């Protein structure tokens, strides 16, 4: 089984244990003493992380998304970067009016809503001195996603940080962890998607592997990173002690291949590409549909999870002779005729609009249209949930930002502002949050140690 997905210095994760038998641990669970929650840091908080101060030294995906989650749940987050080393997503489309620019990328902006932007050049000793002051006098949490040797070279690794601030929580997330022969290897989540094995099982059996969208492991690891930081913050509130979190994207991603590892270990079966098919469900398919009004291809994902859903699909088809074959009543019979079933379903679905077919089949049969991103903004369910949040960016104007993935009834998350331009809040951060003298900040600006753009 995949093991621990992160290394926490003070509160290490438990080693995984075998899945329990039904009722195996009932008596011991009921005998455990009740553990009361930690007291609130301050009275009257309206958001889970209100009052928490986070220094975000990370870039691209997992780090900014983790810090963004904390920001949307009430934390004050300072994002640090410079024009000499901007977040690489600032160079990634979509751009305002199709024009590249450090403050024109909505991909980057979407990852960094609700944060304040501090422009400081960490490559310069004077810039590091500014960040040290933030760590020593202000921050509760530090996030970073450099290769391990970078912070060591600057004298800002965990050993140095904890020596000055033993109560701070620090998370480092890189490709393969802080130790080992490949610790200093560079890369992005798309590389880890390949190295962890996802690409070898994605695609068609007679074709080369297919990449999973984007920096896949970044999107996985953000959930693990946020959970680990939350646990470390809770431990800090209870004990006053900080700790270090070492999260490797590779190890976190491997958690999602547990069944494939077990199948190999116990049965000797090596998972490989199977298109859209599932070993236990049939049909499990993406069906072609009629092009939409804009001429875009239409597709519908459909899965029958049991024999009852197959019977409902047969009724929806109008009970054609091929579908009422008694051999198809069971999943075993359908798996034996999978090629024929998929061909018949594709011929039937081709005359339908994907959304109309979706509404005809649901809720009896699990299915959903394959929507282009633009269609999500007009989807009635997404609009009903008010998922996308319009925010006014200093350069790009009002644009929609991704909302929050879960709605907490007592403390709902809230996007408080559009993402900052690079260094947009430098003066405010250093004078109001950190308490630096305005003349000192002005001198740092004049010397090019800190900067303001946008």
Short mmCIF file of C-alpha atoms in Angstrom, two decimals:
data_model
loop_
_atom_site.label_atom_id
_atom_site.label_comp_id
_atom_site.label_asym_id
_atom_site.label_seq_id
_atom_site.Cartn_x
_atom_site.Cartn_y
_atom_site.Cartn_z
CA UNK A 1 0.00 0.00 0.00
CA UNK A 2 1.14 3.59 -0.50
CA UNK A 3 2.60 4.84 2.78
CA UNK A 4 2.64 8.22 4.49
CA UNK A 5 1.94 11.04 2.03
CA UNK A 6 3.84 13.74 3.94
CA UNK A 7 6.48 14.01 6.66
CA UNK A 8 5.45 16.16 9.63
CA UNK A 9 8.26 16.71 12.11
CA UNK A 10 6.20 17.00 15.31
CA UNK A 11 3.00 15.09 14.51
CA UNK A 12 3.97 12.38 12.01
CA UNK A 13 1.25 10.56 10.13
CA UNK A 14 0.40 7.08 11.29
CA UNK A 15 1.61 4.21 9.17
CA UNK A 16 -1.20 2.75 7.06
CA UNK A 17 -2.85 -0.38 8.42
CA UNK A 18 -4.94 -3.06 6.68
CA UNK A 19 -8.53 -2.20 5.85
CA UNK A 20 -10.73 -3.25 8.80
CA UNK A 21 -13.20 -6.08 8.81
CA UNK A 22 -16.79 -5.03 9.51
CA UNK A 23 -17.02 -4.06 13.19
CA UNK A 24 -13.41 -5.06 13.92
CA UNK A 25 -12.56 -2.00 16.00
CA UNK A 26 -15.97 -1.08 17.38
CA UNK A 27 -15.16 -1.66 21.04
CA UNK A 28 -11.82 0.13 20.98
CA UNK A 29 -13.22 3.14 19.12
CA UNK A 30 -16.07 3.53 21.62
CA UNK A 31 -13.58 3.25 24.49
CA UNK A 32 -11.42 6.13 23.24
CA UNK A 33 -11.67 9.32 25.35
CA UNK A 34 -13.29 12.23 23.60
CA UNK A 35 -10.76 14.77 22.31
CA UNK A 36 -11.93 18.35 22.67
CA UNK A 37 -11.09 20.88 19.96
CA UNK A 38 -8.39 23.43 20.52
CA UNK A 39 -9.56 26.78 21.91
CA UNK A 40 -10.07 29.57 19.40
CA UNK A 41 -7.13 31.92 18.97
CA UNK A 42 -9.38 34.94 19.40
CA UNK A 43 -13.02 35.60 20.21
CA UNK A 44 -15.43 36.55 17.48
CA UNK A 45 -13.63 35.03 14.49
CA UNK A 46 -15.87 34.89 11.44
CA UNK A 47 -13.63 32.66 9.32
CA UNK A 48 -11.70 29.49 10.26
CA UNK A 49 -8.26 31.03 9.63
CA UNK A 50 -8.96 34.65 10.51
CA UNK A 51 -5.90 36.10 12.20
CA UNK A 52 -3.54 33.53 10.65
CA UNK A 53 -0.58 35.12 8.84
CA UNK A 54 0.91 33.27 5.89
CA UNK A 55 4.06 34.02 3.91
CA UNK A 56 3.73 32.46 0.45
CA UNK A 57 7.13 31.95 -1.19
CA UNK A 58 5.75 29.32 -3.59
CA UNK A 59 4.89 29.49 -7.26
CA UNK A 60 2.94 27.74 -10.04
CA UNK A 61 0.39 25.30 -8.58
CA UNK A 62 0.32 23.42 -5.30
CA UNK A 63 1.79 26.15 -3.09
CA UNK A 64 -0.26 29.07 -4.43
CA UNK A 65 -3.45 26.99 -4.35
CA UNK A 66 -2.77 25.95 -0.76
CA UNK A 67 -2.09 29.53 0.34
CA UNK A 68 -5.14 30.64 -1.65
CA UNK A 69 -7.36 28.22 0.25
CA UNK A 70 -6.12 29.64 3.55
CA UNK A 71 -6.68 33.18 2.25
CA UNK A 72 -10.25 32.46 1.20
CA UNK A 73 -10.88 31.01 4.67
CA UNK A 74 -9.76 34.22 6.38
CA UNK A 75 -5.95 34.13 6.58
CA UNK A 76 -3.82 37.12 5.62
CA UNK A 77 -1.47 35.91 2.87
CA UNK A 78 1.55 37.73 1.44
CA UNK A 79 2.68 36.40 -1.94
CA UNK A 80 6.38 37.05 -2.59
CA UNK A 81 7.95 37.23 -6.07
CA UNK A 82 9.97 39.61 -8.24
CA UNK A 83 10.21 40.59 -11.88
CA UNK A 84 13.60 38.83 -11.91
CA UNK A 85 11.89 35.63 -10.78
CA UNK A 86 8.14 35.97 -11.26
CA UNK A 87 5.69 33.18 -10.70
CA UNK A 88 6.02 31.28 -13.99
CA UNK A 89 2.23 31.21 -14.34
CA UNK A 90 2.43 34.95 -15.04
CA UNK A 91 3.91 33.89 -18.38
CA UNK A 92 1.11 31.40 -19.09
CA UNK A 93 -2.14 32.12 -21.02
CA UNK A 94 -4.91 33.10 -21.11
CA UNK A 95 -3.73 36.71 -21.34
CA UNK A 96 -5.71 39.93 -21.39
CA UNK A 97 -6.46 40.65 -25.08
CA UNK A 98 -4.05 37.85 -25.98
CA UNK A 99 -1.04 39.97 -25.00
CA UNK A 100 1.58 38.35 -22.73
CA UNK A 101 2.58 40.40 -19.70
CA UNK A 102 3.49 39.88 -16.05
CA UNK A 103 0.10 41.21 -14.96
CA UNK A 104 -1.99 39.95 -17.90
CA UNK A 105 -2.33 36.22 -17.08
CA UNK A 106 -5.63 35.09 -15.63
CA UNK A 107 -4.22 31.58 -15.12
CA UNK A 108 -1.88 33.05 -12.50
CA UNK A 109 -4.52 35.41 -11.13
CA UNK A 110 -7.00 32.60 -10.63
CA UNK A 111 -4.52 30.82 -8.33
CA UNK A 112 -3.80 33.88 -6.20
CA UNK A 113 -7.03 35.64 -5.30
CA UNK A 114 -7.42 37.12 -1.81
CA UNK A 115 -3.65 37.64 -1.38
CA UNK A 116 -1.43 40.71 -1.00
CA UNK A 117 1.47 40.99 -3.44
CA UNK A 118 5.00 41.79 -2.25
CA UNK A 119 7.74 42.34 -4.82
CA UNK A 120 11.15 41.50 -3.38
CA UNK A 121 14.27 40.03 -4.98
CA UNK A 122 15.26 37.01 -2.88
CA UNK A 123 18.46 36.58 -4.88
CA UNK A 124 19.82 39.70 -3.17
CA UNK A 125 20.94 39.61 0.48
CA UNK A 126 18.97 42.81 1.12
CA UNK A 127 15.84 41.13 -0.23
CA UNK A 128 16.34 38.12 2.00
CA UNK A 129 16.75 40.48 4.95
CA UNK A 130 13.27 41.85 4.23
CA UNK A 131 11.81 38.35 4.15
CA UNK A 132 13.64 37.40 7.35
CA UNK A 133 11.98 40.34 9.06
CA UNK A 134 8.58 39.09 7.92
CA UNK A 135 9.38 35.60 9.21
CA UNK A 136 10.69 36.80 12.55
CA UNK A 137 8.10 39.47 13.31
CA UNK A 138 4.92 38.51 11.46
CA UNK A 139 4.39 35.08 9.88
CA UNK A 140 2.69 32.05 11.45
CA UNK A 141 3.07 29.86 8.36
CA UNK A 142 5.65 29.78 5.56
CA UNK A 143 5.05 27.95 2.26
CA UNK A 144 7.79 27.33 -0.29
CA UNK A 145 8.24 25.21 -3.40
CA UNK A 146 11.89 25.71 -4.34
CA UNK A 147 14.21 22.79 -4.97
CA UNK A 148 15.79 21.94 -1.59
CA UNK A 149 19.21 23.36 -2.41
CA UNK A 150 17.80 26.84 -3.08
CA UNK A 151 16.81 27.71 0.48
CA UNK A 152 19.85 25.91 1.85
CA UNK A 153 22.03 28.10 -0.35
CA UNK A 154 20.33 31.23 0.98
CA UNK A 155 20.53 30.07 4.59
CA UNK A 156 16.72 30.05 4.82
CA UNK A 157 15.92 26.35 5.14
CA UNK A 158 13.95 24.84 8.03
CA UNK A 159 16.97 24.56 10.29
CA UNK A 160 17.60 28.29 9.98
CA UNK A 161 13.94 29.32 10.16
CA UNK A 162 13.13 27.18 13.21
CA UNK A 163 16.21 28.47 15.02
CA UNK A 164 14.76 31.98 14.83
CA UNK A 165 11.08 31.03 15.08
CA UNK A 166 10.51 27.67 16.79
CA UNK A 167 6.74 28.30 16.81
CA UNK A 168 6.38 28.69 13.04
CA UNK A 169 4.78 26.15 10.70
CA UNK A 170 6.68 25.66 7.45
CA UNK A 171 5.68 23.57 4.45
CA UNK A 172 8.08 22.64 1.67
CA UNK A 173 6.62 21.01 -1.41
CA UNK A 174 8.77 19.96 -4.32
CA UNK A 175 8.79 17.16 -6.85
CA UNK A 176 10.29 14.27 -4.88
CA UNK A 177 10.85 15.52 -1.34
CA UNK A 178 13.64 17.20 0.61
CA UNK A 179 15.91 14.13 0.86
CA UNK A 180 17.14 11.32 -1.37
CA UNK A 181 19.11 10.97 -4.60
CA UNK A 182 16.53 12.88 -6.68
CA UNK A 183 15.63 15.59 -4.15
CA UNK A 184 17.16 18.36 -6.25
CA UNK A 185 15.60 17.27 -9.55
CA UNK A 186 13.54 20.04 -11.12
CA UNK A 187 10.16 19.68 -12.76
CA UNK A 188 6.46 20.40 -12.77
CA UNK A 189 3.33 18.41 -11.99
CA UNK A 190 3.05 17.13 -15.56
CA UNK A 191 6.44 15.44 -15.10
CA UNK A 192 5.30 13.88 -11.82
CA UNK A 193 2.11 12.68 -13.51
CA UNK A 194 4.36 10.68 -15.82
CA UNK A 195 6.83 9.49 -13.19
CA UNK A 196 4.11 8.36 -10.78
CA UNK A 197 2.50 6.16 -13.45
CA UNK A 198 -0.70 7.99 -14.35
CA UNK A 199 0.20 8.48 -18.00
CA UNK A 200 0.94 4.80 -18.55
CA UNK A 201 -2.66 3.92 -17.60
CA UNK A 202 -4.31 6.83 -19.45
CA UNK A 203 -5.21 6.51 -23.10
CA UNK A 204 -6.06 3.72 -25.54
CA UNK A 205 -4.42 0.27 -25.48
CA UNK A 206 -3.27 0.54 -29.10
CA UNK A 207 -1.89 4.08 -28.80
CA UNK A 208 0.85 5.92 -26.87
CA UNK A 209 0.21 7.17 -23.31
CA UNK A 210 -1.89 10.31 -22.89
CA UNK A 211 -1.13 13.10 -20.46
CA UNK A 212 -3.64 13.85 -17.75
CA UNK A 213 -4.59 17.53 -17.95
CA UNK A 214 -1.96 20.06 -16.91
CA UNK A 215 0.33 19.81 -13.90
CA UNK A 216 -1.78 16.96 -12.60
CA UNK A 217 -0.02 16.27 -9.30
CA UNK A 218 -0.22 19.95 -8.31
CA UNK A 219 -4.00 19.65 -8.22
CA UNK A 220 -3.77 16.46 -6.16
CA UNK A 221 -1.14 17.72 -3.73
CA UNK A 222 -2.92 20.96 -2.88
CA UNK A 223 -5.51 18.93 -0.95
CA UNK A 224 -2.83 17.05 0.96
CA UNK A 225 -0.83 20.22 1.67
CA UNK A 226 -3.85 22.10 3.01
CA UNK A 227 -4.79 19.18 5.26
CA UNK A 228 -1.25 18.90 6.64
CA UNK A 229 -1.02 22.64 7.34
CA UNK A 230 -4.40 22.62 9.06
CA UNK A 231 -3.24 19.79 11.34
CA UNK A 232 0.03 21.61 12.09
CA UNK A 233 -1.84 24.84 12.90
CA UNK A 234 -4.13 22.93 15.27
CA UNK A 235 -1.07 21.38 16.97
CA UNK A 236 0.50 24.85 17.27
CA UNK A 237 -2.65 26.22 18.92
CA UNK A 238 -2.60 23.37 21.42
CA UNK A 239 1.11 23.39 22.24
CA UNK A 240 2.62 26.63 20.97
CA UNK A 241 5.16 24.61 18.95
CA UNK A 242 5.71 24.87 15.24
CA UNK A 243 6.80 22.11 12.90
CA UNK A 244 8.07 21.28 9.43
CA UNK A 245 6.10 19.58 6.68
CA UNK A 246 7.95 17.87 3.82
CA UNK A 247 5.47 17.01 1.07
CA UNK A 248 6.69 15.30 -2.11
CA UNK A 249 4.34 15.54 -5.09
CA UNK A 250 5.38 12.06 -6.20
CA UNK A 251 4.44 10.40 -2.90
CA UNK A 252 1.15 12.25 -2.54
CA UNK A 253 0.14 11.34 -6.09
CA UNK A 254 0.85 7.65 -5.51
CA UNK A 255 -2.00 7.56 -2.96
CA UNK A 256 -4.41 7.50 -5.90
CA UNK A 257 -2.92 4.33 -7.38
CA UNK A 258 -3.44 2.13 -4.31
CA UNK A 259 -5.77 -0.37 -6.06
CA UNK A 260 -3.34 -0.74 -8.96
CA UNK A 261 -0.44 -1.43 -6.56
CA UNK A 262 -2.49 -4.05 -4.71
CA UNK A 263 -3.61 -5.68 -7.94
CA UNK A 264 0.02 -5.99 -9.00
CA UNK A 265 1.20 -7.25 -5.60
CA UNK A 266 -1.57 -9.79 -5.00
CA UNK A 267 -2.56 -10.80 -8.53
CA UNK A 268 0.47 -10.00 -10.66
CA UNK A 269 -1.66 -7.81 -12.91
CA UNK A 270 0.00 -4.72 -14.41
CA UNK A 271 -2.49 -1.92 -15.05
CA UNK A 272 -2.34 -0.44 -18.52
CA UNK A 273 -4.35 1.75 -20.87
CA UNK A 274 -7.98 0.77 -21.35
CA UNK A 275 -9.55 3.84 -22.94
CA UNK A 276 -12.69 4.80 -21.04
CA UNK A 277 -13.50 1.30 -19.89
CA UNK A 278 -13.77 0.15 -16.29
CA UNK A 279 -12.99 -3.39 -15.08
CA UNK A 280 -16.23 -3.66 -13.05
CA UNK A 281 -18.75 -1.58 -14.96
CA UNK A 282 -20.26 -1.84 -18.42
CA UNK A 283 -21.01 0.26 -20.34
CA UNK A 284 -18.44 2.78 -19.12
CA UNK A 285 -17.94 5.01 -22.12
CA UNK A 286 -17.78 8.49 -23.65
CA UNK A 287 -20.31 8.66 -26.47
CA UNK A 288 -20.33 10.96 -29.53
CA UNK A 289 -23.26 13.35 -29.79
CA UNK A 290 -24.55 15.92 -32.27
CA UNK A 291 -22.40 19.10 -32.61
CA UNK A 292 -23.73 22.02 -30.58
CA UNK A 293 -25.02 25.33 -31.95
CA UNK A 294 -21.46 26.65 -32.26
CA UNK A 295 -20.32 23.61 -34.24
CA UNK A 296 -18.29 22.10 -31.38
CA UNK A 297 -18.18 18.33 -30.98
CA UNK A 298 -20.67 16.88 -28.53
CA UNK A 299 -19.79 14.09 -26.11
CA UNK A 300 -21.56 12.37 -23.22
CA UNK A 301 -19.83 10.36 -20.48
CA UNK A 302 -22.01 7.46 -19.33
CA UNK A 303 -21.58 4.64 -16.81
CA UNK A 304 -23.87 1.82 -15.67
CA UNK A 305 -22.77 0.89 -12.19
CA UNK A 306 -25.12 -2.07 -11.78
CA UNK A 307 -27.66 -4.23 -13.59
CA UNK A 308 -30.53 -1.97 -12.53
CA UNK A 309 -29.00 1.02 -14.27
CA UNK A 310 -28.45 -1.08 -17.37
CA UNK A 311 -32.15 -2.00 -17.34
CA UNK A 312 -33.03 1.69 -17.09
CA UNK A 313 -30.76 2.44 -20.05
CA UNK A 314 -32.40 -0.31 -22.10
CA UNK A 315 -35.79 1.31 -21.42
CA UNK A 316 -34.42 4.72 -22.43
CA UNK A 317 -33.16 3.19 -25.68
CA UNK A 318 -36.69 2.00 -26.47
CA UNK A 319 -35.82 -1.66 -25.78
CA UNK A 320 -34.21 -2.49 -29.15
CA UNK A 321 -33.66 -6.18 -29.86
CA UNK A 322 -29.88 -6.04 -29.39
CA UNK A 323 -30.20 -4.49 -25.90
CA UNK A 324 -32.77 -7.02 -24.65
CA UNK A 325 -30.46 -9.97 -25.29
CA UNK A 326 -30.63 -12.03 -22.03
CA UNK A 327 -26.84 -12.41 -22.14
CA UNK A 328 -26.50 -8.68 -21.39
CA UNK A 329 -28.47 -8.75 -18.14
CA UNK A 330 -25.31 -9.30 -16.08
CA UNK A 331 -22.12 -7.24 -16.07
CA UNK A 332 -20.14 -10.34 -17.05
CA UNK A 333 -22.29 -10.77 -20.12
CA UNK A 334 -22.00 -7.11 -21.02
CA UNK A 335 -18.21 -7.13 -20.62
CA UNK A 336 -18.06 -10.03 -23.08
CA UNK A 337 -20.01 -7.93 -25.61
CA UNK A 338 -18.47 -4.55 -24.79
CA UNK A 339 -17.36 -3.70 -28.33
CA UNK A 340 -20.85 -4.28 -29.71
CA UNK A 341 -22.56 -2.37 -26.87
CA UNK A 342 -20.32 0.66 -27.38
CA UNK A 343 -20.89 0.65 -31.15
CA UNK A 344 -24.68 0.44 -30.77
CA UNK A 345 -24.76 3.18 -28.12
CA UNK A 346 -22.56 5.46 -30.26
CA UNK A 347 -24.87 5.05 -33.25
CA UNK A 348 -27.83 5.95 -31.04
CA UNK A 349 -26.24 8.91 -29.21
CA UNK A 350 -24.90 10.53 -32.40
CA UNK A 351 -28.33 11.98 -33.14
CA UNK A 352 -28.72 13.61 -29.74
CA UNK A 353 -27.50 16.88 -28.27
CA UNK A 354 -25.28 15.97 -25.31
CA UNK A 355 -27.08 18.21 -22.80
CA UNK A 356 -30.53 17.06 -23.94
CA UNK A 357 -29.48 13.42 -23.65
CA UNK A 358 -27.99 14.09 -20.21
CA UNK A 359 -31.27 15.57 -19.00
CA UNK A 360 -33.23 12.68 -20.51
CA UNK A 361 -31.16 9.97 -18.81
CA UNK A 362 -30.48 11.51 -15.39
CA UNK A 363 -31.04 10.77 -12.55
CA UNK A 364 -31.71 7.13 -13.40
CA UNK A 365 -28.44 6.64 -15.27
CA UNK A 366 -25.13 8.27 -14.25
CA UNK A 367 -24.00 10.46 -17.14
CA UNK A 368 -22.87 13.97 -17.96
CA UNK A 369 -22.04 16.12 -20.98
CA UNK A 370 -18.37 16.82 -21.70
CA UNK A 371 -18.47 20.61 -21.52
CA UNK A 372 -15.94 22.99 -22.98
CA UNK A 373 -14.67 25.42 -20.30
CA UNK A 374 -16.70 28.31 -21.70
CA UNK A 375 -19.90 26.29 -21.29
CA UNK A 376 -19.32 25.99 -17.55
CA UNK A 377 -20.04 29.70 -17.17
CA UNK A 378 -23.55 29.24 -18.57
CA UNK A 379 -24.32 25.84 -17.06
CA UNK A 380 -27.55 26.25 -15.03
CA UNK A 381 -26.34 24.17 -12.06
CA UNK A 382 -23.03 26.03 -11.81
CA UNK A 383 -24.83 29.36 -12.10
CA UNK A 384 -27.37 28.33 -9.45
CA UNK A 385 -24.51 27.55 -7.05
CA UNK A 386 -22.88 30.95 -7.84
CA UNK A 387 -19.55 29.18 -8.17
CA UNK A 388 -17.69 31.71 -10.29
CA UNK A 389 -16.92 34.97 -8.48
CA UNK A 390 -16.41 38.20 -10.48
CA UNK A 391 -13.52 40.31 -9.11
CA UNK A 392 -11.93 43.48 -10.46
CA UNK A 393 -8.23 43.09 -11.22
CA UNK A 394 -6.06 46.23 -11.33
CA UNK A 395 -5.02 45.56 -14.94
CA UNK A 396 -7.44 43.00 -16.40
CA UNK A 397 -10.63 44.55 -15.06
CA UNK A 398 -13.54 42.42 -13.86
CA UNK A 399 -13.02 38.72 -14.61
CA UNK A 400 -14.49 35.52 -13.15
CA UNK A 401 -12.49 33.61 -10.55
CA UNK A 402 -12.95 30.03 -9.44
CA UNK A 403 -15.03 29.89 -6.28
CA UNK A 404 -14.66 27.55 -3.33
CA UNK A 405 -15.11 23.79 -3.52
CA UNK A 406 -17.11 23.42 -0.29
CA UNK A 407 -19.67 25.62 1.43
CA UNK A 408 -19.31 25.74 5.23
CA UNK A 409 -22.63 26.65 6.82
CA UNK A 410 -21.27 28.67 9.75
CA UNK A 411 -18.07 30.04 8.23
CA UNK A 412 -18.44 30.24 4.45
CA UNK A 413 -15.27 31.00 2.51
CA UNK A 414 -15.04 34.29 0.66
CA UNK A 415 -12.80 35.63 -2.08
CA UNK A 416 -11.92 39.06 -0.76
CA UNK A 417 -10.08 40.60 -3.70
CA UNK A 418 -8.67 39.91 -7.13
CA UNK A 419 -5.14 38.60 -7.37
CA UNK A 420 -2.45 41.26 -6.96
CA UNK A 421 -0.22 42.51 -9.71
CA UNK A 422 3.41 41.66 -9.09
CA UNK A 423 4.38 43.68 -6.01
CA UNK A 424 1.12 45.64 -6.07
CA UNK A 425 0.93 45.84 -2.26
CA UNK A 426 4.64 46.18 -1.50
CA UNK A 427 4.42 49.55 0.24
CA UNK A 428 1.30 48.67 2.23
CA UNK A 429 2.64 45.28 3.30
CA UNK A 430 5.98 46.63 4.50
CA UNK A 431 4.66 49.74 6.26
CA UNK A 432 1.28 48.62 7.62
CA UNK A 433 1.67 44.87 8.17
CA UNK A 434 5.37 44.71 9.01
CA UNK A 435 5.76 48.18 10.50
CA UNK A 436 8.74 49.38 8.46
CA UNK A 437 9.47 53.08 8.24
CA UNK A 438 8.17 54.57 4.96
CA UNK A 439 11.54 56.18 4.29
CA UNK A 440 13.24 52.79 4.67
CA UNK A 441 10.80 51.27 2.18
CA UNK A 442 11.35 54.16 -0.21
CA UNK A 443 15.10 53.51 -0.09
CA UNK A 444 14.58 49.81 -0.78
CA UNK A 445 12.44 50.75 -3.77
CA UNK A 446 15.10 53.14 -5.02
CA UNK A 447 17.77 50.46 -4.66
CA UNK A 448 15.67 47.90 -6.57
CA UNK A 449 15.49 45.52 -3.59
CA UNK A 450 11.69 45.70 -3.55
CA UNK A 451 9.40 46.74 -6.38
CA UNK A 452 5.87 47.71 -7.35
CA UNK A 453 4.39 46.93 -10.78
CA UNK A 454 0.99 47.24 -12.38
#
